[in-house]
Coordinates of C-alpha atoms and ligand atoms in Angstrom, one line a residue:
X199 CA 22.2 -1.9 -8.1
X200 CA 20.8 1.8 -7.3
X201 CA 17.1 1.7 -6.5
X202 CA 15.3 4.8 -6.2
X203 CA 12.5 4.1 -4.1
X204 CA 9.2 7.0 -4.9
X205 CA 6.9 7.4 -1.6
X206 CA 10.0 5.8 0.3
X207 CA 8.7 8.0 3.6
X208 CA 5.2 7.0 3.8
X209 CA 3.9 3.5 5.3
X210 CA 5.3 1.0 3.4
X211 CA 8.9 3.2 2.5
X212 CA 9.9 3.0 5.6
X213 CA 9.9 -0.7 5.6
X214 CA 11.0 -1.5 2.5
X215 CA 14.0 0.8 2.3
X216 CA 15.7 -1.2 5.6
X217 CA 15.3 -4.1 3.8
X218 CA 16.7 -2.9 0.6
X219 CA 19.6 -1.7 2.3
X220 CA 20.0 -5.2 3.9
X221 CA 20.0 -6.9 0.8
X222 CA 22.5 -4.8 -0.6
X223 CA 21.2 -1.9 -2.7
X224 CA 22.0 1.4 -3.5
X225 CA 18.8 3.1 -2.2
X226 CA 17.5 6.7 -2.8
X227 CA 14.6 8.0 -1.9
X228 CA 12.0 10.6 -3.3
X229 CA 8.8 12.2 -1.4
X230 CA 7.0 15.0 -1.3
X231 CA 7.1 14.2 2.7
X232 CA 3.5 14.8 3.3
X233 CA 3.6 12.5 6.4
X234 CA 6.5 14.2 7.9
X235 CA 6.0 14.3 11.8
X236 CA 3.8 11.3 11.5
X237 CA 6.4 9.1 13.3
X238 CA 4.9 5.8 15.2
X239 CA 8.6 4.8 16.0
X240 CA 12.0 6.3 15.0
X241 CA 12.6 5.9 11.3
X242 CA 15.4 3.3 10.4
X243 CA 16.7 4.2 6.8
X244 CA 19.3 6.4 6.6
X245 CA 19.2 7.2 3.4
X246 CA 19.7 10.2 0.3
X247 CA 16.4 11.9 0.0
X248 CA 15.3 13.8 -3.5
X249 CA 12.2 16.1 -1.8
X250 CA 10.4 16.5 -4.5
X251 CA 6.6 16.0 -5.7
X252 CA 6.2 12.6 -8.6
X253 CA 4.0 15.9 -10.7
X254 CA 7.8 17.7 -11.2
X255 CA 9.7 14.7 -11.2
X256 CA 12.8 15.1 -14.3
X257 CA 14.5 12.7 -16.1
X258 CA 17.6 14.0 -13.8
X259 CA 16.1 12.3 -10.7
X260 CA 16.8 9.3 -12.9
X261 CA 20.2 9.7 -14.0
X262 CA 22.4 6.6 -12.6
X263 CA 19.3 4.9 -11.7
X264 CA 19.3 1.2 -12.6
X265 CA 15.7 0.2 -10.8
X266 CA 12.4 2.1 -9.6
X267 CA 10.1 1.0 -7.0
X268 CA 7.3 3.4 -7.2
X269 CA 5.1 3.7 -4.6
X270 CA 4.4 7.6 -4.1
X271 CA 0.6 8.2 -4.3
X272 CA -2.4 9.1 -2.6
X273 CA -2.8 5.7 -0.9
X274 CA -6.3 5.1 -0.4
X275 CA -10.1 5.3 -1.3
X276 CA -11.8 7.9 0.9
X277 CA -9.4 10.4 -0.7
X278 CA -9.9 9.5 -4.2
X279 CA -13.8 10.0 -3.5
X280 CA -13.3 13.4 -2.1
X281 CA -11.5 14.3 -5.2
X282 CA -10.7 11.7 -8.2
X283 CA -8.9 14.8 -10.4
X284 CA -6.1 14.8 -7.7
X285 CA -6.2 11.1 -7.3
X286 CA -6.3 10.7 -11.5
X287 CA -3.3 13.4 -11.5
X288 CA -1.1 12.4 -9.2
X289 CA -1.5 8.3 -9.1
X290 CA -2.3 8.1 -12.9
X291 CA -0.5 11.1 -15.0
X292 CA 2.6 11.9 -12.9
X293 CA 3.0 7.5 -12.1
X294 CA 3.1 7.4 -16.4
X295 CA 5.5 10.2 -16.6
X296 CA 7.3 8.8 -14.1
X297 CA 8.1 5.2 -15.9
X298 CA 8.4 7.7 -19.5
X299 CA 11.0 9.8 -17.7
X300 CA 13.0 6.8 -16.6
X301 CA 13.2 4.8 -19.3
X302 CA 14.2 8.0 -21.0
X303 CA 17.3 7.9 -18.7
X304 CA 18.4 4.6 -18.8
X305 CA 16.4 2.8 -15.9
X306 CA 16.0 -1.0 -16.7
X307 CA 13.2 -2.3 -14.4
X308 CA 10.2 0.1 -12.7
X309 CA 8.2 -1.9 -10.0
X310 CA 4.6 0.2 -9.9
X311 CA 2.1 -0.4 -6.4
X312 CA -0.9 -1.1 -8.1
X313 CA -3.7 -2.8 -5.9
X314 CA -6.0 -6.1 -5.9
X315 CA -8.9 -3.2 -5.4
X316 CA -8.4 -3.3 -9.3
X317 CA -10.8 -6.1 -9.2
X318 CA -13.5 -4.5 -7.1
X319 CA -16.4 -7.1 -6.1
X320 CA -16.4 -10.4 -7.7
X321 CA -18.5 -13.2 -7.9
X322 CA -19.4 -15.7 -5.0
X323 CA -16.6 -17.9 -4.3
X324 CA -14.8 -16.9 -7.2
X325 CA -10.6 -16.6 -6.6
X326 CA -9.2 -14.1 -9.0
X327 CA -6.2 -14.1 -11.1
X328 CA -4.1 -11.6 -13.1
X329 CA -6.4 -12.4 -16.1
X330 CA -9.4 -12.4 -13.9
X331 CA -12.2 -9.5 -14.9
X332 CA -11.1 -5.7 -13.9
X333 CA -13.8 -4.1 -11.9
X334 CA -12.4 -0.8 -10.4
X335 CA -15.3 0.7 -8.2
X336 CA -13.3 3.6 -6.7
X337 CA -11.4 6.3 -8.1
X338 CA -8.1 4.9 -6.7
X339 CA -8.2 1.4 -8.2
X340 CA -9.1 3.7 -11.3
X341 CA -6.1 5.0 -11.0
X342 CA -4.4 2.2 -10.5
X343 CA -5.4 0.2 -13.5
X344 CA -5.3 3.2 -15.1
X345 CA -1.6 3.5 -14.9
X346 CA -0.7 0.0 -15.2
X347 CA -2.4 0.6 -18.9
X348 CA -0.4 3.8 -19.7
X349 CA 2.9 2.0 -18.8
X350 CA 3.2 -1.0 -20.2
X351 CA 3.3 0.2 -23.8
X352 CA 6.4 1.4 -23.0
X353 CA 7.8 -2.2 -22.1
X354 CA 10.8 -3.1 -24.4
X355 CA 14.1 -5.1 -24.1
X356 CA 15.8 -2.2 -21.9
X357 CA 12.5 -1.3 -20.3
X358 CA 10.9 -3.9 -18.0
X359 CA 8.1 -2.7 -16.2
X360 CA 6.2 -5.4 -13.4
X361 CA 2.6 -4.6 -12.0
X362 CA 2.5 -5.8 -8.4
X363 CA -1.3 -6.0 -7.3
X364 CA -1.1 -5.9 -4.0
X365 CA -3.4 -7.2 -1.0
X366 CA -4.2 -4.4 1.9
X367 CA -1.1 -4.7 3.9
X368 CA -1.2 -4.9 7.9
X369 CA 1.9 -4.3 10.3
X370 CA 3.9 -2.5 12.0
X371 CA 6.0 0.7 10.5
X372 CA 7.6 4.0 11.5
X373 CA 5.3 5.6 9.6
X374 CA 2.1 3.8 10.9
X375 CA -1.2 3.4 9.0
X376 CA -4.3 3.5 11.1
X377 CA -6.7 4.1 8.1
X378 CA -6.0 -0.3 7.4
X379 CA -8.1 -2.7 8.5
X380 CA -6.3 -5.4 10.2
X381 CA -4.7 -2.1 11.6
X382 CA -7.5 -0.4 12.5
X383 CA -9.2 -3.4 14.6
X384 CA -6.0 -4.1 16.4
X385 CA -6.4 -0.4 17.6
X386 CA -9.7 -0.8 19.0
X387 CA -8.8 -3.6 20.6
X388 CA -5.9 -2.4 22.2
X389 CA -7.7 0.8 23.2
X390 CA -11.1 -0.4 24.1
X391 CA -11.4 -3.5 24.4
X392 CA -14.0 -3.6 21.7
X393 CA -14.3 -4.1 17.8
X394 CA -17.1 -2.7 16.2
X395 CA -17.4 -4.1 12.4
X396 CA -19.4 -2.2 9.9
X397 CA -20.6 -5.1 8.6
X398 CA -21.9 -8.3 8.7
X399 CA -18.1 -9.3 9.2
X400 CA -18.8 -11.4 5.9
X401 CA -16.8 -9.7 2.9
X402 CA -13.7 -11.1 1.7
X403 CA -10.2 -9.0 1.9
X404 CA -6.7 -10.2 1.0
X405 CA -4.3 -9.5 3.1
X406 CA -0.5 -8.9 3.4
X407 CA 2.0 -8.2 5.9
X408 CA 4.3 -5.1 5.3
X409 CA 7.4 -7.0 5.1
X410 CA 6.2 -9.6 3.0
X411 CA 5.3 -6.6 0.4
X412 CA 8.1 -5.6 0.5
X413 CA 9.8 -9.4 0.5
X414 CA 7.8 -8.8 -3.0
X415 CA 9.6 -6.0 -4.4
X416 CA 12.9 -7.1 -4.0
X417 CA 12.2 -10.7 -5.6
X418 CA 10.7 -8.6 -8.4
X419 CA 14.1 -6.6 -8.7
X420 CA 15.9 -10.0 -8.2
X421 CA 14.8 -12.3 -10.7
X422 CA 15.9 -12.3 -13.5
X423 CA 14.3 -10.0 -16.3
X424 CA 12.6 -13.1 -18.3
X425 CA 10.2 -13.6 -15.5
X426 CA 9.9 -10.5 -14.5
X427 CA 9.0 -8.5 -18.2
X428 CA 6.1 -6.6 -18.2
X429 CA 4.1 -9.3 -15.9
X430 CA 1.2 -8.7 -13.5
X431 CA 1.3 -10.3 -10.4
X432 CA -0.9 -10.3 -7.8
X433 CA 0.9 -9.8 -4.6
X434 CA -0.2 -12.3 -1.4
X435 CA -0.5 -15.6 -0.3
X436 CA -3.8 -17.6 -1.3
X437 CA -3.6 -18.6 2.4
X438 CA -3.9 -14.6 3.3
X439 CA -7.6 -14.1 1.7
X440 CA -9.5 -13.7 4.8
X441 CA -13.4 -13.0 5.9
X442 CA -13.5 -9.7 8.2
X443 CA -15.2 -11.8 10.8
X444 CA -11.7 -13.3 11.3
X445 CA -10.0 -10.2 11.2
X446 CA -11.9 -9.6 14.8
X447 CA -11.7 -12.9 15.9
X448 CA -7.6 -13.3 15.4
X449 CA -7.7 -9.9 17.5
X450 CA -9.8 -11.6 20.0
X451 CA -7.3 -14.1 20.2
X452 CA -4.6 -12.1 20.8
X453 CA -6.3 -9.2 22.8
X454 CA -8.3 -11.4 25.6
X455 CA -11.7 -10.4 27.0
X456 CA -12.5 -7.7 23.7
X457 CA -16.1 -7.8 22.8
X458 CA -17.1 -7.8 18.8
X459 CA -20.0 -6.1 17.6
X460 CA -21.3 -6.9 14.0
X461 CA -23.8 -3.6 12.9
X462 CA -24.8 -5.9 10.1
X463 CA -25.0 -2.9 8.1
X464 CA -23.3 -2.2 4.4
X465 CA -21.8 0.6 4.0
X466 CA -20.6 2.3 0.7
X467 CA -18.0 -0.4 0.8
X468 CA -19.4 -2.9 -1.5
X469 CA -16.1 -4.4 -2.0
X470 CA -15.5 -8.2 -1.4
X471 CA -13.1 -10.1 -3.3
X472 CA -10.7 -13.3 -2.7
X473 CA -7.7 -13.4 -5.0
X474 CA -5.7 -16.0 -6.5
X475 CA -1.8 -15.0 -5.5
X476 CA -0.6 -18.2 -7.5
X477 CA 1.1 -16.7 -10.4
X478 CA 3.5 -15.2 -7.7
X479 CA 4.3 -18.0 -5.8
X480 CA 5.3 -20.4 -8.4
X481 CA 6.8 -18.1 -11.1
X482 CA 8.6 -15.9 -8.4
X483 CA 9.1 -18.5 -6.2
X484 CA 12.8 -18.8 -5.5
X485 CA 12.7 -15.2 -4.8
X486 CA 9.8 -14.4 -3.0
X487 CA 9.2 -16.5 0.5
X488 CA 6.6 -15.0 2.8
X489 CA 7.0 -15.6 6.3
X490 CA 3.6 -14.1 7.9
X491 CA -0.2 -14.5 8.1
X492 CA -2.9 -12.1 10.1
X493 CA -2.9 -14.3 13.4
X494 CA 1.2 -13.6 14.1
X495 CA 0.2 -9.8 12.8
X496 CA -2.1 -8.9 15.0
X497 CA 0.4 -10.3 17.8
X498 CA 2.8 -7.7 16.5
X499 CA 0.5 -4.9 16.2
X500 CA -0.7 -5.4 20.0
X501 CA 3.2 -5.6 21.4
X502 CA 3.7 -2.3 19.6
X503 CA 0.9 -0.8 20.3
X504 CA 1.9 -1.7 24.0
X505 CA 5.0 -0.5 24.0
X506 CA 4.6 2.7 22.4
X507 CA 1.1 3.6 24.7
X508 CA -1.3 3.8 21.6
X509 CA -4.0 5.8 23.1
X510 CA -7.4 7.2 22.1
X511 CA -6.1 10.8 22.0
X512 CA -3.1 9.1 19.3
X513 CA -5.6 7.0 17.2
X514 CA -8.4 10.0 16.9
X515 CA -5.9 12.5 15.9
X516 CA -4.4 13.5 12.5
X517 CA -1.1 11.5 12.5
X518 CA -1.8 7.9 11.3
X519 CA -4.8 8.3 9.1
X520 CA -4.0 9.5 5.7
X521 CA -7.2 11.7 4.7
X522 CA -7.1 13.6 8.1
X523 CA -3.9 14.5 7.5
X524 CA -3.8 15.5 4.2
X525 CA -6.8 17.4 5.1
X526 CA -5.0 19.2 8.4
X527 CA -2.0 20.0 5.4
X528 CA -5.0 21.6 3.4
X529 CA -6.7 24.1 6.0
X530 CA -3.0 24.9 7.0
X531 CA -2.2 26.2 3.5
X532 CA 0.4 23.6 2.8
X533 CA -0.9 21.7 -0.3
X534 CA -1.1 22.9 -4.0
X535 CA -4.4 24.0 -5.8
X536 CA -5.0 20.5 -7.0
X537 CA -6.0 19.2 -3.7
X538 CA -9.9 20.7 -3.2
X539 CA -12.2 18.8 -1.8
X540 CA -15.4 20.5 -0.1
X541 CA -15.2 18.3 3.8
X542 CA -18.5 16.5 4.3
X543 CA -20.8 17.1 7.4
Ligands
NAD602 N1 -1.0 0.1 2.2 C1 -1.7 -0.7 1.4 O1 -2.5 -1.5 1.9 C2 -1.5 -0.8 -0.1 C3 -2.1 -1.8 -0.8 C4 -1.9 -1.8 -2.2 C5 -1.1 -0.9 -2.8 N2 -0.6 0.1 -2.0 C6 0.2 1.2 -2.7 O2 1.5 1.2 -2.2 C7 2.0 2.6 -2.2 C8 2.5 3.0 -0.8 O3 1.4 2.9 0.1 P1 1.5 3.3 1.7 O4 0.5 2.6 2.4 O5 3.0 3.3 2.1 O6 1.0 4.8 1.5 P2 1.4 6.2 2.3 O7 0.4 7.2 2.1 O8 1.9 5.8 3.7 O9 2.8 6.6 1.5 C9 2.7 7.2 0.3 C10 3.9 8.1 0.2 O10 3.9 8.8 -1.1 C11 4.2 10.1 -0.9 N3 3.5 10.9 -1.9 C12 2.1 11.0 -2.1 N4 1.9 11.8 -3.1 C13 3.1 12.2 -3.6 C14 3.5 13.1 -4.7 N5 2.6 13.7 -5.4 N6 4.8 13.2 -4.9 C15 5.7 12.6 -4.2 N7 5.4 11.8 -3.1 C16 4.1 11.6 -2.9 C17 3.7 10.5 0.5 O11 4.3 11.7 1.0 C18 4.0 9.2 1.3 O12 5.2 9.3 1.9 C19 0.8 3.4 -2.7 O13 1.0 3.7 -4.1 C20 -0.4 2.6 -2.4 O14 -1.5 2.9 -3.3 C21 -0.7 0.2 -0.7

């Protein structure tokens, strides 16, 4: 089966695509490559590469494509706030053109990214499920929702599109992430020896492991289309819903004699949500076998970060968080007008 894999060089691409290629697929990828010289570790896909921004996409990049996974985007919330037009263009208008364009040639199955953020803050104790009560608080989860509205309409017998609402993932890539929380505090750990949470370390995230993502994505691709069909699922483990407070203490655990401070503040980030992941592990459940949880993350996170000499210089710069980045491409001249944002003090 040929997959063409959108986004396949950013964070997550670069783990999936190994894994596609292990299981047997065809795989082709297409980027616009903003993270290019972003490397953590050497990449490990060797694969055909359209360069190419989702906003020109043709039906052409489709043609002899059987399944998409699309995950090009802007992949995060600070971004979306600087600007929600680009965020609204890119994640929303060209994701829906995107699924129109490959029905249009012939593709059978279109896994889209979308995100549990879609659900924003819920209620005390409350676990969510796919037909749990949409609360999108950002401009990304916006998006998100946004575009798992515009494409499902086009769902018919030849046309199965599958909504993965995926927890924040943690783990190690080529193309790491910084700008993630279990990330993140694994970072300080490693580097200081001390976590600082913004918080009262009380909010609720869920969580996923990179691989276990992308363990997602394939089972969608490889069950069959009945269960498959124009479904939500919400992408995790119910095991994987964690307070932040843990999210220190696991690196505690794994990083001996760091120090956690709580500010006790709250921040913009109102967001606290626990979400119900059964759907996926029953219906999909022969397909989709996760093998990890935070504590055995972190673990992983702390070798690499070891082994490759994560420093201070390294985490403060421009390479593994997504917004600096972008915004380094922007003063250098190398994005499109769509991307304006006027950089806070
Ligand atoms: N990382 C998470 O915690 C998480 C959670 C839920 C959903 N997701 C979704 O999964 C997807 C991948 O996330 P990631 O963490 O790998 O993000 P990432 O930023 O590392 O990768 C995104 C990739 O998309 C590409 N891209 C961005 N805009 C593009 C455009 N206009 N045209 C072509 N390519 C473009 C980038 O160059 C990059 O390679 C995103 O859609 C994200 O919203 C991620």
């Amino acid at each position: 089966m040929k997959v063409l894999v959108t986004g396949n060089n950013g964070y997550i691409g670069n783990v999936m695509c190994p894994m596609l290629l292990s299981e047997g697929f065809d795989v082709v990828g297409l980027d616009s490559n903003y993270f290019e010289g972003c490397e953590f570790e050497q990449r490990q896909a060797k694969i055909g590469q359209i360069v190419k921004d989702i906003r020109q996409v043709a039906a052409e990049d489709f043609q002899g494509v059987d399944a998409v996974i699309h995950l090009a985007g802007l992949s995060n919330d600070p971004i979306g706030e600087l600007n929600p037009g680009i965020t609204e263009k890119i994640n929303l208008d060209a994701s829906v053109r995107c699924a129109q364009l490959a029905k249009q040639a012939g593709v059978k199955r279109f896994v889209f990214a979308s995100s549990c953020s879609v659900y924003g803050v819920a209620k005390e104790g409350e676990m969510i499920s796919e037909q749990g009560e949409l609360n999108p608080v950002t401009a990304y989860a916006k998006s998100k929702i946004g575009t798992e509205f515009g494409i499902s309409p086009l769902a018919e017998a030849d046309f199965s599109p599958v909504f993965m609402r995926n927890a924040t993932v943690y783990g190690v890539s080529p193309l790491l992430r910084l700008d993630l929380v279990v990330n993140n505090l694994a970072a300080w750990g490693h580097i200081t020896g001390k976590i600082k949470i913004m918080s009262d370390g009380s909010p609720w995230r869920p969580l996923i492991h990179i691989q276990d993502f992308s363990r997602a994505f394939i089972a969608a691709l490889k069950a069959p289309k009945e269960l498959v069909h124009n479904q939500v699922f919400n992408v995790g483990q119910n095991s994987e819903n964690y307070q932040i407070r843990y999210l220190a203490a696991a690196v505690k655990q794994v990083i001996p004699g760091c120090s956690v401070e709580y500010t006790g503040e709250h921040g913009s980030d109102s967001r606290t949500y626990k979400v119900d992941f059964s759907k996926i592990n029953t219906v999909l459940k022969d397909h989709f076998k996760p093998k990890w949880n935070v504590l055995k993350g972190v673990e992983e996170l702390a070798e690499a970060y070891k082994r490759n000499k994560l420093d201070m210089p390294a985490f403060e710069g421009d390479k593994f968080v997504r917004l600096r980045h972008l915004t380094l491409l922007k003063k250098s001249g190398k994005l499109d007008n769509d991307f304006f944002w006027t950089e806070k003090k």
